[in-house]
XYZ file of C-alpha atoms in Angstrom:
777
model
C -1.405 34.129 13.591
C 0.308 30.844 14.355
C 0.690 28.135 11.759
C 1.162 24.471 12.563
C 4.895 24.343 11.899
C 6.003 26.487 14.792
C 6.586 29.831 13.098
C 4.545 32.935 13.772
C 3.307 34.950 10.840
C 3.345 38.658 11.699
C -0.068 39.545 10.391
C -1.159 42.077 12.963
C -2.927 44.340 10.474
C -4.372 41.619 8.240
C -7.063 39.319 9.433
C -7.770 36.104 7.532
C -11.300 36.379 6.213
C -13.526 33.543 5.113
C -12.826 31.904 1.773
C -16.144 33.340 0.600
C -14.903 36.936 0.804
C -11.289 36.592 -0.263
C -9.208 34.894 -2.889
C -6.866 32.278 -1.511
C -4.028 34.254 -3.014
C -5.023 37.343 -1.058
C -5.321 35.411 2.181
C -1.556 35.245 2.447
C 0.516 38.176 3.580
C 2.858 38.753 0.599
C 5.991 37.893 2.568
C 4.652 34.589 3.953
C 6.206 32.434 1.236
C 9.438 34.372 1.395
C 9.786 34.112 5.176
C 12.448 31.500 5.852
C 11.690 28.871 8.444
C 15.117 29.585 9.883
C 13.946 32.802 11.510
C 13.246 30.553 14.479
C 14.747 27.169 13.701
C 11.968 24.590 13.970
C 12.541 21.074 15.260
C 12.542 19.737 11.672
C 15.775 21.673 10.951
C 17.599 20.963 14.229
C 21.089 19.803 13.232
C 21.789 16.174 14.123
C 25.267 14.619 13.981
C 24.364 11.056 13.015
C 27.753 9.671 14.073
C 27.239 10.912 17.637
C 23.480 10.590 18.194
C 22.926 6.830 17.908
C 19.500 6.340 19.523
C 17.513 8.203 16.883
C 14.422 6.010 16.717
C 11.512 7.745 18.431
C 9.836 5.529 21.068
C 6.497 5.604 19.238
C 5.494 5.370 15.524
C 6.419 8.409 13.441
C 3.514 10.658 12.401
C 3.413 12.283 8.953
C 4.765 15.860 9.026
C 2.150 18.593 8.987
C 2.292 21.025 6.027
C 3.049 24.602 7.020
C -0.347 26.095 6.173
C -2.684 28.570 7.849
C -4.852 26.670 10.288
C -8.130 27.190 8.440
C -6.620 25.367 5.435
C -4.779 22.739 7.468
C -7.860 21.635 9.376
C -9.640 20.724 6.111
C -6.584 19.180 4.433
C -6.519 15.557 3.264
C -5.670 12.784 5.737
C -1.990 11.781 5.147
C -2.987 8.102 5.407
C -4.892 8.642 2.149
C -2.768 11.207 0.315
C 0.713 12.496 1.138
C 3.619 14.126 -0.638
C 7.341 13.441 -0.270
C 7.848 17.195 0.278
C 5.225 19.007 2.332
C 6.640 22.318 1.071
C 6.757 22.453 -2.725
C 9.812 24.165 -4.324
C 9.017 27.185 -6.451
C 11.162 25.958 -9.372
C 12.556 22.725 -10.817
C 16.107 24.061 -10.352
C 15.422 24.517 -6.630
C 14.057 20.963 -6.480
C 17.147 19.693 -8.317
C 19.345 21.466 -5.803
C 17.565 19.799 -2.859
C 18.305 16.347 -4.383
C 15.099 14.840 -3.041
C 12.379 13.112 -5.106
C 9.034 14.864 -5.570
C 6.042 12.542 -5.640
C 2.690 11.571 -4.161
C 1.682 8.422 -2.301
C -2.006 7.463 -2.370
C -4.303 4.983 -0.664
C -7.428 6.099 -2.554
C -9.968 3.361 -1.688
C -8.903 2.955 1.944
C -11.560 1.813 4.407
C -12.648 5.016 6.165
C -14.664 5.275 9.352
C -16.168 8.575 8.168
C -16.846 9.341 4.523
C -19.252 12.126 3.493
C -21.429 10.901 0.602
C -23.237 13.437 -1.605
C -26.169 12.658 -3.890
C -26.698 15.472 -6.335
C -27.833 15.770 -9.926
C -25.142 18.459 -10.370
C -21.528 17.628 -9.580
C -19.705 20.957 -9.607
C -16.481 20.885 -11.636
C -14.210 23.413 -13.300
C -15.331 23.979 -16.888
C -11.739 24.142 -18.080
C -9.670 21.443 -16.286
C -12.571 19.373 -14.842
C -11.338 19.641 -11.240
C -14.025 18.817 -8.670
C -14.946 21.695 -6.365
C -13.040 21.289 -3.081
C -12.043 23.126 0.124
C -9.151 24.962 -1.560
C -11.063 26.829 -4.276
C -11.803 30.481 -3.671
C -15.195 32.169 -3.916
C -15.059 35.591 -5.553
C -18.639 36.124 -4.464
C -21.708 33.939 -3.908
C -22.070 33.244 -7.602
C -18.481 32.678 -8.775
C -15.627 30.399 -7.715
C -12.028 30.227 -8.860
C -10.430 26.834 -9.598
C -7.373 26.102 -7.455
C -5.695 24.072 -10.236
C -6.072 26.146 -13.412
C -7.421 29.442 -11.898
C -10.426 29.666 -14.222
C -13.411 31.536 -12.778
C -16.577 29.385 -12.840
C -20.236 30.080 -12.107
C -21.833 28.527 -9.027
C -24.862 26.471 -10.202
C -28.220 27.348 -8.653
C -28.542 23.936 -6.981
C -25.204 24.452 -5.233
C -26.548 27.523 -3.439
C -28.599 25.249 -1.184
C -26.744 23.454 1.634
C -28.364 20.043 2.306
C -26.648 19.748 5.703
C -27.695 23.097 7.244
C -30.744 23.404 4.945
C -29.756 27.026 4.371
C -29.697 28.911 1.067
C -26.933 31.229 -0.167
C -23.942 29.606 1.572
C -22.138 27.599 -1.143
C -18.853 27.771 0.835
C -20.477 25.704 3.601
C -21.515 22.796 1.375
C -19.937 19.413 2.271
C -17.936 19.435 -1.007
C -16.147 22.596 0.173
C -15.742 21.448 3.782
C -14.204 17.997 3.183
C -10.941 17.109 1.422
C -12.213 13.542 0.956
C -15.749 13.099 -0.346
C -17.756 10.595 -2.375
C -20.379 11.456 -4.984
C -23.135 9.146 -6.191
C -22.760 9.860 -9.886
C -25.565 10.700 -12.315
C -26.008 8.855 -15.622
C -23.515 10.932 -17.624
C -20.707 9.212 -15.674
C -21.689 5.824 -17.166
C -20.567 4.438 -20.512
C -22.893 1.453 -20.034
C -25.312 0.279 -17.331
C -23.279 -0.467 -14.162
C -21.949 -4.022 -14.310
C -23.020 -6.682 -11.803
C -20.555 -8.140 -9.299
C -19.125 -11.203 -11.099
C -16.631 -13.515 -9.392
C -14.852 -16.325 -11.236
C -12.571 -18.710 -9.329
C -9.877 -20.516 -11.358
C -8.457 -23.426 -9.362
C -5.347 -25.566 -9.930
C -6.361 -29.208 -9.256
C -3.155 -30.958 -10.380
C -1.528 -33.617 -8.190
C 0.794 -30.949 -6.747
C -2.195 -28.747 -5.831
C -4.075 -31.589 -4.151
C -0.930 -32.462 -2.157
C -0.729 -28.959 -0.645
C -4.270 -29.308 0.730
C -5.164 -25.730 -0.242
C -8.393 -26.788 -1.974
C -10.059 -27.857 1.282
C -9.190 -24.532 2.927
C -10.385 -22.538 -0.090
C -13.694 -24.433 -0.376
C -14.429 -24.167 3.340
C -13.544 -20.477 3.402
C -15.817 -19.696 0.430
C -18.611 -21.775 1.995
C -18.268 -19.773 5.223
C -18.267 -16.425 3.418
C -20.432 -16.976 0.317
C -23.238 -14.819 1.699
C -20.818 -12.025 2.594
C -19.480 -11.606 -0.969
C -20.152 -7.964 -1.904
C -23.012 -7.730 -4.369
C -26.769 -7.676 -4.923
C -29.419 -9.798 -6.626
C -27.459 -9.650 -9.922
C -24.248 -11.151 -8.451
C -22.772 -14.117 -10.315
C -20.238 -16.723 -9.188
C -18.480 -19.270 -11.405
C -15.700 -21.867 -11.247
C -13.068 -23.321 -13.547
C -10.657 -26.043 -12.454
C -7.627 -27.108 -14.466
C -4.683 -29.477 -14.686
C -3.699 -30.573 -18.223
C -7.354 -29.965 -19.204
C -9.903 -27.284 -18.350
C -13.063 -28.174 -16.373
C -16.170 -25.969 -16.424
C -19.117 -26.308 -14.030
C -22.744 -25.772 -14.925
C -24.469 -24.230 -11.897
C -27.709 -23.127 -13.535
C -31.039 -23.155 -11.724
C -33.048 -26.308 -12.249
C -30.136 -28.746 -12.046
C -30.131 -31.126 -9.098
C -26.328 -31.113 -8.923
C -23.446 -29.245 -10.580
C -22.420 -30.578 -14.005
C -18.729 -30.754 -14.916
C -17.660 -30.267 -18.533
C -14.074 -31.191 -19.461
C -12.434 -29.373 -22.379
C -8.963 -30.188 -23.659
C -8.994 -27.562 -26.412
C -10.568 -24.329 -25.247
C -10.759 -22.719 -28.678
C -14.368 -21.832 -29.400
C -15.614 -22.598 -25.887
C -17.552 -19.728 -24.369
C -20.192 -21.561 -22.360
C -20.682 -20.190 -18.891
C -22.308 -21.199 -16.346
C -23.214 -19.028 -13.393
C -25.070 -19.345 -10.577
C -27.337 -21.082 -8.157
C -26.162 -20.590 -4.572
C -27.318 -24.061 -3.493
C -25.386 -25.645 -6.386
C -22.315 -23.548 -5.507
C -22.492 -24.929 -1.984
C -22.814 -28.501 -3.307
C -19.841 -27.974 -5.590
C -17.661 -26.531 -2.813
C -18.459 -29.492 -0.548
C -17.547 -32.008 -3.268
C -14.681 -30.308 -5.084
C -11.789 -31.458 -2.835
C -12.931 -35.103 -3.211
C -13.317 -34.922 -7.014
C -9.564 -34.723 -7.555
C -8.305 -36.488 -4.439
C -6.699 -39.363 -6.340
C -5.465 -37.452 -9.379
C -2.004 -38.254 -10.707
C -2.151 -35.447 -13.298
C 1.035 -33.403 -12.870
C 0.764 -30.946 -15.751
C -0.533 -27.394 -15.509
C -2.230 -25.605 -18.421
C -2.587 -22.286 -16.596
C -2.392 -20.164 -19.781
C -5.331 -21.978 -21.381
C -7.343 -21.752 -18.146
C -6.759 -17.974 -18.038
C -7.817 -17.603 -21.670
C -10.997 -19.579 -20.973
C -11.733 -17.484 -17.898
C -11.158 -14.288 -19.890
C -13.711 -15.397 -22.509
C -16.284 -16.130 -19.818
C -15.853 -12.776 -18.073
C -15.480 -10.578 -21.180
C -19.202 -9.853 -21.707
C -19.637 -8.417 -18.186
C -16.222 -7.746 -16.634
C -15.540 -8.830 -13.069
C -12.943 -10.418 -10.826
C -10.903 -13.510 -11.662
C -9.280 -15.230 -8.663
C -6.549 -17.644 -9.753
C -5.025 -20.272 -7.435
C -1.783 -21.812 -8.736
C 0.679 -24.203 -7.077
C 3.392 -24.845 -9.680
C 5.188 -23.611 -12.766
C 2.747 -23.752 -15.738
C 4.255 -26.323 -18.093
C 1.663 -27.072 -20.796
C 0.214 -25.116 -23.722
C 0.184 -21.330 -24.091
C 2.047 -19.451 -21.354
C 4.139 -22.517 -20.441
C 7.301 -21.575 -18.534
C 10.610 -23.213 -17.688
C 12.575 -22.835 -14.483
C 15.008 -19.909 -14.703
C 16.374 -20.097 -11.168
C 19.832 -21.413 -10.363
C 19.848 -22.068 -6.579
C 23.675 -21.898 -6.595
C 23.521 -18.283 -7.749
C 21.121 -17.092 -5.035
C 23.768 -15.654 -2.719
C 26.860 -15.208 -4.871
C 25.600 -13.276 -7.884
C 26.175 -9.543 -7.666
C 23.481 -8.957 -10.232
C 20.306 -10.954 -10.119
C 19.025 -12.303 -13.427
C 15.431 -13.011 -14.479
C 13.640 -10.197 -12.634
C 11.734 -9.430 -15.836
C 9.148 -11.758 -17.422
C 10.233 -14.686 -19.618
C 7.266 -14.159 -21.960
C 4.858 -11.347 -22.778
C 1.891 -13.770 -22.789
C 0.719 -12.813 -19.282
C 1.112 -9.068 -19.843
C -0.785 -9.204 -23.169
C -3.596 -11.227 -21.604
C -3.727 -8.783 -18.671
C -4.143 -5.866 -21.099
C -6.943 -7.747 -22.871
C -8.541 -8.308 -19.457
C -8.175 -4.626 -18.574
C -9.929 -3.649 -21.810
C -12.921 -5.820 -20.819
C -12.989 -4.616 -17.164
C -11.569 -7.885 -15.795
C -8.967 -7.869 -12.978
C -6.951 -10.971 -12.108
C -5.842 -11.755 -8.550
C -3.156 -14.420 -8.229
C -2.758 -16.702 -5.212
C 0.534 -18.570 -5.494
C 0.893 -21.485 -3.055
C 4.071 -23.352 -3.796
C 7.236 -24.885 -2.411
C 8.981 -24.693 -5.796
C 9.999 -21.866 -8.117
C 6.929 -20.576 -10.012
C 8.408 -17.637 -11.977
C 6.425 -14.920 -10.251
C 8.277 -12.372 -12.433
C 6.284 -13.743 -15.405
C 3.035 -14.809 -13.702
C 2.747 -11.564 -11.700
C 2.165 -9.576 -14.924
C -1.383 -10.984 -15.124
C -2.242 -9.065 -11.933
C 0.016 -6.069 -12.322
C -1.444 -4.815 -15.595
C -5.066 -5.764 -14.822
C -5.094 -3.921 -11.446
C -5.225 -7.171 -9.501
C -3.109 -8.244 -6.548
C -0.673 -11.059 -5.798
C -0.773 -13.276 -2.707
C 2.206 -15.551 -2.122
C 2.473 -18.471 0.300
C 5.906 -20.076 -0.080
C 6.170 -23.698 1.128
C 2.405 -23.887 1.646
C 1.321 -27.271 3.041
C -1.754 -28.124 5.095
C 0.226 -30.302 7.550
C 3.841 -29.128 7.476
C 3.197 -25.381 7.556
C 0.204 -24.562 9.803
C 1.238 -20.891 10.106
C 0.853 -20.408 6.336
C -2.521 -22.193 6.434
C -3.732 -19.795 9.135
C -2.527 -16.805 7.101
C -4.195 -18.152 3.931
C -7.512 -18.583 5.803
C -7.442 -15.069 7.242
C -6.334 -13.488 3.962
C -9.139 -15.317 2.116
C -11.773 -14.091 4.564
C -10.631 -10.498 4.102
C -10.324 -10.953 0.317
C -13.801 -12.439 -0.093
C -15.637 -9.958 2.139
C -13.859 -6.598 1.695
C -15.501 -3.921 -0.411
C -14.708 -3.823 -4.107
C -15.085 -1.302 -6.919
C -15.621 -2.449 -10.508
C -14.823 -0.802 -13.890
C -12.863 1.989 -12.211
C -10.610 4.736 -13.522
C -8.458 7.112 -11.491
C -7.140 10.483 -12.596
C -4.681 12.645 -10.671
C -4.704 16.365 -11.391
C -2.349 19.024 -10.063
C -1.989 22.792 -10.121
C -0.816 24.371 -13.375
C 2.984 24.250 -13.519
C 3.294 20.787 -11.959
C 3.252 17.593 -14.010
C 3.100 13.864 -13.306
C 5.499 11.623 -15.213
C 5.636 8.118 -13.665
C 3.066 5.944 -11.894
C 3.699 3.024 -9.504
C 1.208 0.307 -8.538
C -0.985 -2.250 -10.318
C -2.916 -0.741 -13.266
C -2.757 0.045 -16.957
C -2.075 3.680 -17.934
C -4.807 4.396 -20.463
C -3.737 7.971 -21.229
C -1.101 10.278 -19.749
C -2.942 10.783 -16.471
C -5.709 8.141 -16.489
C -5.248 4.799 -14.742
C -7.468 1.906 -15.786
C -8.525 -0.168 -12.745
C -10.966 -2.961 -13.687
C -11.194 -3.647 -9.938
C -10.155 -1.381 -7.086
C -9.762 -2.684 -3.535
C -9.247 -0.951 -0.181
C -5.775 -2.463 0.349
C -4.110 -1.086 -2.814
C -1.606 1.767 -2.777
C -0.278 3.914 -5.623
C 2.598 6.349 -6.069
C 3.427 8.975 -8.696
C 6.541 10.981 -9.488
C 6.246 14.657 -10.384
C 8.260 17.481 -11.836
C 7.889 21.269 -11.903
C 7.438 22.290 -15.529
C 6.725 25.995 -14.993
C 7.910 28.175 -12.144
C 5.355 28.562 -9.364
C 6.469 32.164 -8.713
C 3.106 33.777 -8.050
C 1.615 30.952 -6.005
C 1.444 30.590 -2.266
C -0.113 27.117 -2.405
C -0.603 24.287 -4.893
C -3.163 21.477 -4.861
C -3.370 17.859 -5.988
C -6.604 16.000 -6.635
C -7.178 12.269 -7.109
C -10.598 11.271 -8.463
C -11.603 7.595 -8.491
C -14.695 6.730 -10.548
C -16.011 3.197 -9.885
C -19.092 0.976 -9.783
C -19.967 -0.294 -6.317
C -20.876 -3.952 -5.738
C -24.495 -2.749 -5.457
C -24.400 -1.280 -8.974
C -24.032 2.410 -8.055
C -21.642 4.601 -10.036
C -19.601 6.559 -7.499
C -16.740 9.074 -7.508
C -14.366 9.334 -4.567
C -12.340 12.566 -4.575
C -9.298 13.427 -2.424
C -7.712 16.910 -2.498
C -4.374 17.864 -0.905
C -3.108 21.420 -0.487
C 0.575 22.293 0.145
C 2.516 25.559 0.473
C 5.033 26.769 -2.128
C 8.449 27.908 -0.799
C 11.503 29.520 -2.335
C 14.298 28.567 0.058
C 16.167 25.270 0.394
C 15.866 25.309 4.155
C 12.059 25.400 3.882
C 12.113 22.477 1.432
C 14.247 20.411 3.816
C 12.073 21.380 6.788
C 9.044 19.942 4.951
C 10.664 16.636 3.931
C 8.550 13.552 4.741
C 11.230 10.902 5.300
C 8.859 7.920 5.157
C 7.128 9.096 1.973
C 10.549 9.727 0.364
C 11.663 6.206 1.349
C 8.446 4.661 -0.020
C 8.782 6.475 -3.357
C 12.495 5.603 -3.656
C 11.604 1.933 -3.039
C 9.146 2.033 -5.983
C 11.745 3.729 -8.182
C 14.388 1.162 -7.155
C 12.106 -1.753 -8.103
C 11.725 -0.277 -11.605
C 15.472 0.342 -11.827
C 16.225 -3.276 -10.804
C 14.078 -4.587 -13.654
C 14.971 -2.089 -16.408
C 18.689 -1.723 -15.551
C 20.131 -3.951 -12.816
C 19.935 -4.622 -9.098
C 23.366 -3.076 -8.508
C 22.220 0.080 -10.335
C 19.166 0.286 -8.080
C 21.289 -0.211 -4.948
C 23.730 2.513 -6.044
C 20.851 4.883 -6.803
C 19.394 4.436 -3.293
C 22.764 5.027 -1.606
C 23.325 8.081 -3.804
C 19.915 9.460 -2.804
C 21.114 9.616 0.819
C 24.561 10.996 -0.129
C 23.180 13.674 -2.473
C 20.443 15.011 -0.173
C 22.759 15.198 2.884
C 25.506 16.812 0.774
C 23.026 19.401 -0.507
C 21.878 20.093 3.065
C 25.472 20.520 4.224
C 26.514 22.782 1.363
C 23.406 24.919 0.887
C 21.455 25.012 4.150
C 23.943 24.764 7.008
C 25.196 28.224 7.923
C 27.957 27.014 10.279
C 30.096 24.163 8.960
C 31.049 21.580 11.568
C 32.588 18.092 11.492
C 30.529 14.869 11.418
C 27.720 13.481 9.282
C 25.045 16.148 9.636
C 21.341 15.873 8.848
C 18.287 17.960 9.653
C 16.165 16.279 12.343
C 13.397 15.547 9.799
C 15.855 13.420 7.745
C 17.747 11.856 10.649
C 16.280 8.409 9.840
C 16.941 8.652 6.086
C 20.311 6.795 6.092
C 18.819 4.119 8.362
C 15.862 3.603 6.005
C 18.173 3.467 2.956
C 20.331 0.835 4.688
C 17.129 -1.039 5.565
C 16.118 -1.012 1.872
C 19.560 -2.310 0.848
C 19.089 -5.204 3.293
C 15.433 -5.794 2.328
C 14.612 -9.060 0.566
C 13.863 -7.177 -2.675
C 17.317 -5.597 -2.956
C 19.749 -7.524 -0.765
C 22.822 -9.274 -2.150
C 25.134 -11.828 -0.610
C 22.284 -13.534 1.262
C 20.573 -16.575 -0.187
C 17.214 -15.288 -1.457
C 14.796 -17.292 -3.579
C 13.942 -15.517 -6.813
C 10.169 -15.692 -6.213
C 10.642 -14.335 -2.665
C 12.622 -11.400 -4.071
C 10.093 -10.676 -6.835
C 7.185 -10.860 -4.368
C 8.941 -8.369 -2.061
C 9.304 -6.051 -5.084
C 5.578 -6.447 -5.895
C 4.705 -5.565 -2.297
C 6.871 -2.444 -2.233
C 5.183 -1.154 -5.404
C 1.639 -2.056 -4.403
C 1.271 -1.704 -0.632
C 0.122 1.543 0.974
C 2.998 3.359 2.689
C 2.132 2.366 6.274
C 2.476 -1.348 5.476
C 5.479 -0.922 3.168
C 7.384 0.872 5.943
C 7.004 -2.148 8.246
C 8.481 -4.332 5.492
C 11.378 -1.907 5.080
C 12.083 -1.165 8.749
C 10.299 -3.623 11.084
C 9.250 -2.575 14.581
C 10.878 -4.311 17.576
C 9.355 -4.302 21.091
C 10.237 -5.942 24.389
C 7.095 -7.715 25.612
C 8.020 -9.790 28.691
C 7.636 -6.759 30.967
C 4.520 -5.036 29.558
C 2.747 -2.693 31.958
C -0.365 -0.520 31.830
C 1.693 2.649 32.210
C 1.065 4.945 29.233
C -1.352 2.388 27.754
C -4.114 3.253 25.279
C -7.712 2.508 26.127
C -9.634 1.406 23.014
C -13.149 -0.045 23.229
C -12.623 -0.779 26.916
C -9.446 -2.720 26.150
C -6.143 -1.640 27.664
C -3.401 -1.686 25.027
C 0.171 -1.494 26.422
C 2.546 0.793 24.499
C 6.117 -0.548 24.781
C 8.764 1.632 23.158
C 10.100 0.852 19.684
C 13.653 -0.530 19.900
C 16.568 -0.278 17.485
C 17.026 -3.275 15.213
C 20.262 -4.482 16.756
C 21.249 -7.597 18.691
C 22.481 -5.173 21.362
C 18.833 -4.566 22.251
C 18.093 -8.278 22.820
C 18.880 -10.242 25.921
C 18.304 -13.851 26.867
C 16.252 -12.914 29.915
C 13.596 -11.238 27.773
C 10.960 -11.841 25.079
C 10.880 -9.585 22.011
C 8.194 -9.045 19.377
C 9.273 -8.076 15.855
C 6.590 -6.820 13.446
C 7.652 -7.062 9.789
C 4.191 -6.392 8.349
C 3.388 -9.819 6.858
C 5.050 -11.792 9.672
C 5.449 -11.255 13.399
C 8.186 -13.034 15.358
C 8.029 -13.526 19.106
C 11.619 -14.352 20.085
C 11.868 -15.856 23.549
C 15.338 -15.748 25.148
C 16.870 -18.929 26.525
C 16.738 -17.641 30.120
C 13.432 -15.834 29.714
C 11.595 -14.922 32.875
C 9.698 -18.142 33.889
C 6.719 -15.968 34.790
C 6.349 -14.947 31.101
C 6.529 -18.579 29.942
C 3.774 -19.739 32.307
C 1.572 -16.616 32.358
C 1.718 -15.798 28.616
C 2.739 -18.953 26.738
C 1.076 -21.232 29.282
C 3.893 -23.758 29.210
C 7.478 -24.019 30.434
C 8.481 -24.678 26.781
C 7.201 -23.122 23.529
C 4.550 -23.798 20.939
C 3.864 -21.783 17.792
C 0.471 -20.677 19.121
C -0.192 -17.923 21.608
C -2.789 -19.375 24.011
C -5.679 -17.393 25.437
C -4.893 -17.519 29.170
C -6.822 -15.895 31.962
C -3.850 -13.958 33.303
C -3.103 -10.231 33.271
C 0.206 -10.854 31.457
C -1.478 -12.939 28.753
C -4.214 -10.353 28.265
C -1.688 -7.511 27.945
C 0.438 -9.425 25.407
C -2.526 -10.519 23.299
C -4.089 -7.051 23.489
C -0.877 -5.477 22.168
C -0.367 -8.043 19.364
C -4.088 -7.854 18.492
C -3.905 -4.052 18.319
C -0.919 -4.217 15.949
C -2.720 -6.783 13.762
C -5.914 -4.695 13.672
C -4.057 -1.784 12.089
C -3.688 -3.626 8.774
C -6.170 -5.339 6.489
C -4.193 -8.574 6.080
C -3.381 -11.075 8.794
C 0.285 -11.369 9.741
C 1.513 -14.813 10.795
C 2.901 -15.042 14.335
C 5.945 -17.292 14.796
C 7.122 -18.010 18.333
C 10.816 -18.821 18.131
C 13.404 -20.096 20.583
C 17.100 -19.426 20.650
C 17.847 -22.573 18.644
C 14.864 -22.321 16.250
C 15.383 -22.569 12.468
C 13.440 -19.331 12.099
C 15.943 -17.464 14.245
C 18.000 -16.637 11.133
C 14.934 -14.946 9.522
C 14.468 -12.940 12.716
C 18.144 -11.950 12.831
C 18.209 -10.920 9.163
C 15.958 -8.017 10.149
C 18.562 -6.663 12.581
C 19.334 -3.881 10.133
C 21.825 -2.009 12.320
C 24.152 -5.019 12.695
C 26.911 -6.130 10.362
C 26.544 -9.289 8.282
C 29.065 -11.048 6.049
C 27.568 -9.320 3.041
C 26.423 -5.950 4.377
C 27.654 -3.002 6.429
C 26.475 -2.192 9.922
C 24.573 1.068 10.379
C 27.658 2.807 11.828
C 29.844 1.579 8.944
C 27.213 2.773 6.463
C 27.230 6.241 8.079
C 31.027 6.365 7.771
C 30.691 5.398 4.088
C 28.175 8.222 3.519
C 30.411 10.716 5.311
C 33.387 9.662 3.206
C 31.396 10.133 -0.036
C 29.988 13.509 1.044
C 33.388 14.926 1.968
C 35.044 13.856 -1.315
């Protein structure tokens, strides 16, 4: 029988039987786990000399490695976009893991928008009586009436209702039920999964209306965007919407039925005020039309953000809900007031960056209060000045909210940011949302979880409190092996997310991942997922930067590359040879580590605003892996010579597929046009001597504008189809900057040329030499 990883299991006398008839443990020939992958060296273990093989980037995006499982298990395994592990082959012991020198952890995107999601309505949700694991494709049926848990191995009875299969309408086939055929499934939960009646969808908008805020012009964009999307807010007949505005005072708005127009109530001391004030849609629309004009002439420069947040918390406490806060300056009045901690002269020179941790615990404490009342806080920061995101960001981090950051936002001077703000708002207002959620991650006996990454509050050792959950949030966890996994061929991980939908249904989304257990170092290396490892190391480095220092975090990342390649050389390679050697599956690891060292979050020697750095750290901890990888190692394409050769055809659109280029100036030339995708921003760099045909047929002019026009030419359609396809693969809207050779933005573009040397950082080749020197010490 062939498994997916290229080795053949010699099972001539043993036939895999259905999971109904056999235990999972018995399905495996006893020597399967012991068989080393090196019997026929798979591609993952091909030896690569990094100093000689320079063009290592594959021409197309890198897929997640496939775990080495029997095909009947692999075909029902969890989608790696939702759930993946840094090692797709789990070491049998902690000492073996320590020897491999690679981190063990999971990366999750649990509420991701899915095109297909099986939903089960049942009065009986089948779970293990001992560890409470949900029944899944990797349990084993001892017979029709008993199943064995794949996490704690307890034998459980199959309930009578589970004997009937609602899909096939057949009786007596529990192993064919959707719960046992799908690694991702959603249950509509019965009443015992509710502590209280499901809460309504409640949205409270908290808006900075100081002079600084009015100057940016954000209020007009916000009001228009909410007007356009008010009917698309997720919810039902119970949905409530409310508003607070603030400068040095707090302004409430009475939007109750029966009023002919919204009433504003101004409060300078919010103690004792708990009057709210939700919702008549017609009054909301009136308010949104008038709000920008109400404060047009204000000269109020102070910002009492802390008091506004406290007021908003009081209003939302009885129900829970979502608080959306829009802030344009450093809060400087009342509780939570902050002072500037940034010294612009230290931005480039300091080896260690100060003030990455909060200046006050006010925002964290308030976030924990919010979390306890099922309130999440999302922060939109639109500012040209330092705002102390390290302090303000705590309000979102610990309440399971998210942070949006628009540096130098201005309605006239920065149209690209305005466009991004509009598109982000549309997605934010209309995407699905889960309220009063909790997530628990369980794993097979012997494994344990010890650190979580993302935005949440850890309520107990393995329970994350998520007052809101959204489809764009990612999470990561670190794991260790507490007991040897000697007798196990496979282990499983299960993430269960319990939430209230915007329609008031209590639902449980369950993801289960199954991975093989191995007992040789070569098998561990062969199963390494280089992108997942990089994503987890980035999360760990953010924590290290805050708790220790930036230089500590940078050293730890470099050491991760040195240690894993040294372990590979010493313990896996059978024939020693000169050079810097890596298995093919880790050939990009040094490049990704160098990319992290040059990333805005961790770079030194380059002028980086403190808020920009802190926001990059927030993103690395919070974004799902696919988007984080674009931040870490952007994708570069040549686009002035796009053709239909090898193109994809999606919904009757032809999408060109140019190859991914190395991030080096060597790959640019002045006759071409190059697109760089950094996740949040795309740059279209047009060379000084660019083909005139591209200028006229794609840009529509002999010179450049920042917009990409919609021209009726084949070249224009190809370019826009490709950029549109890239944009469609993420939930947020990246800004597109078209830049010339002499453009101010050219330096931002060039800073992403990770393989090149800068004054402050090594080139890729120099970095490889440094690694080799450390390994051979």
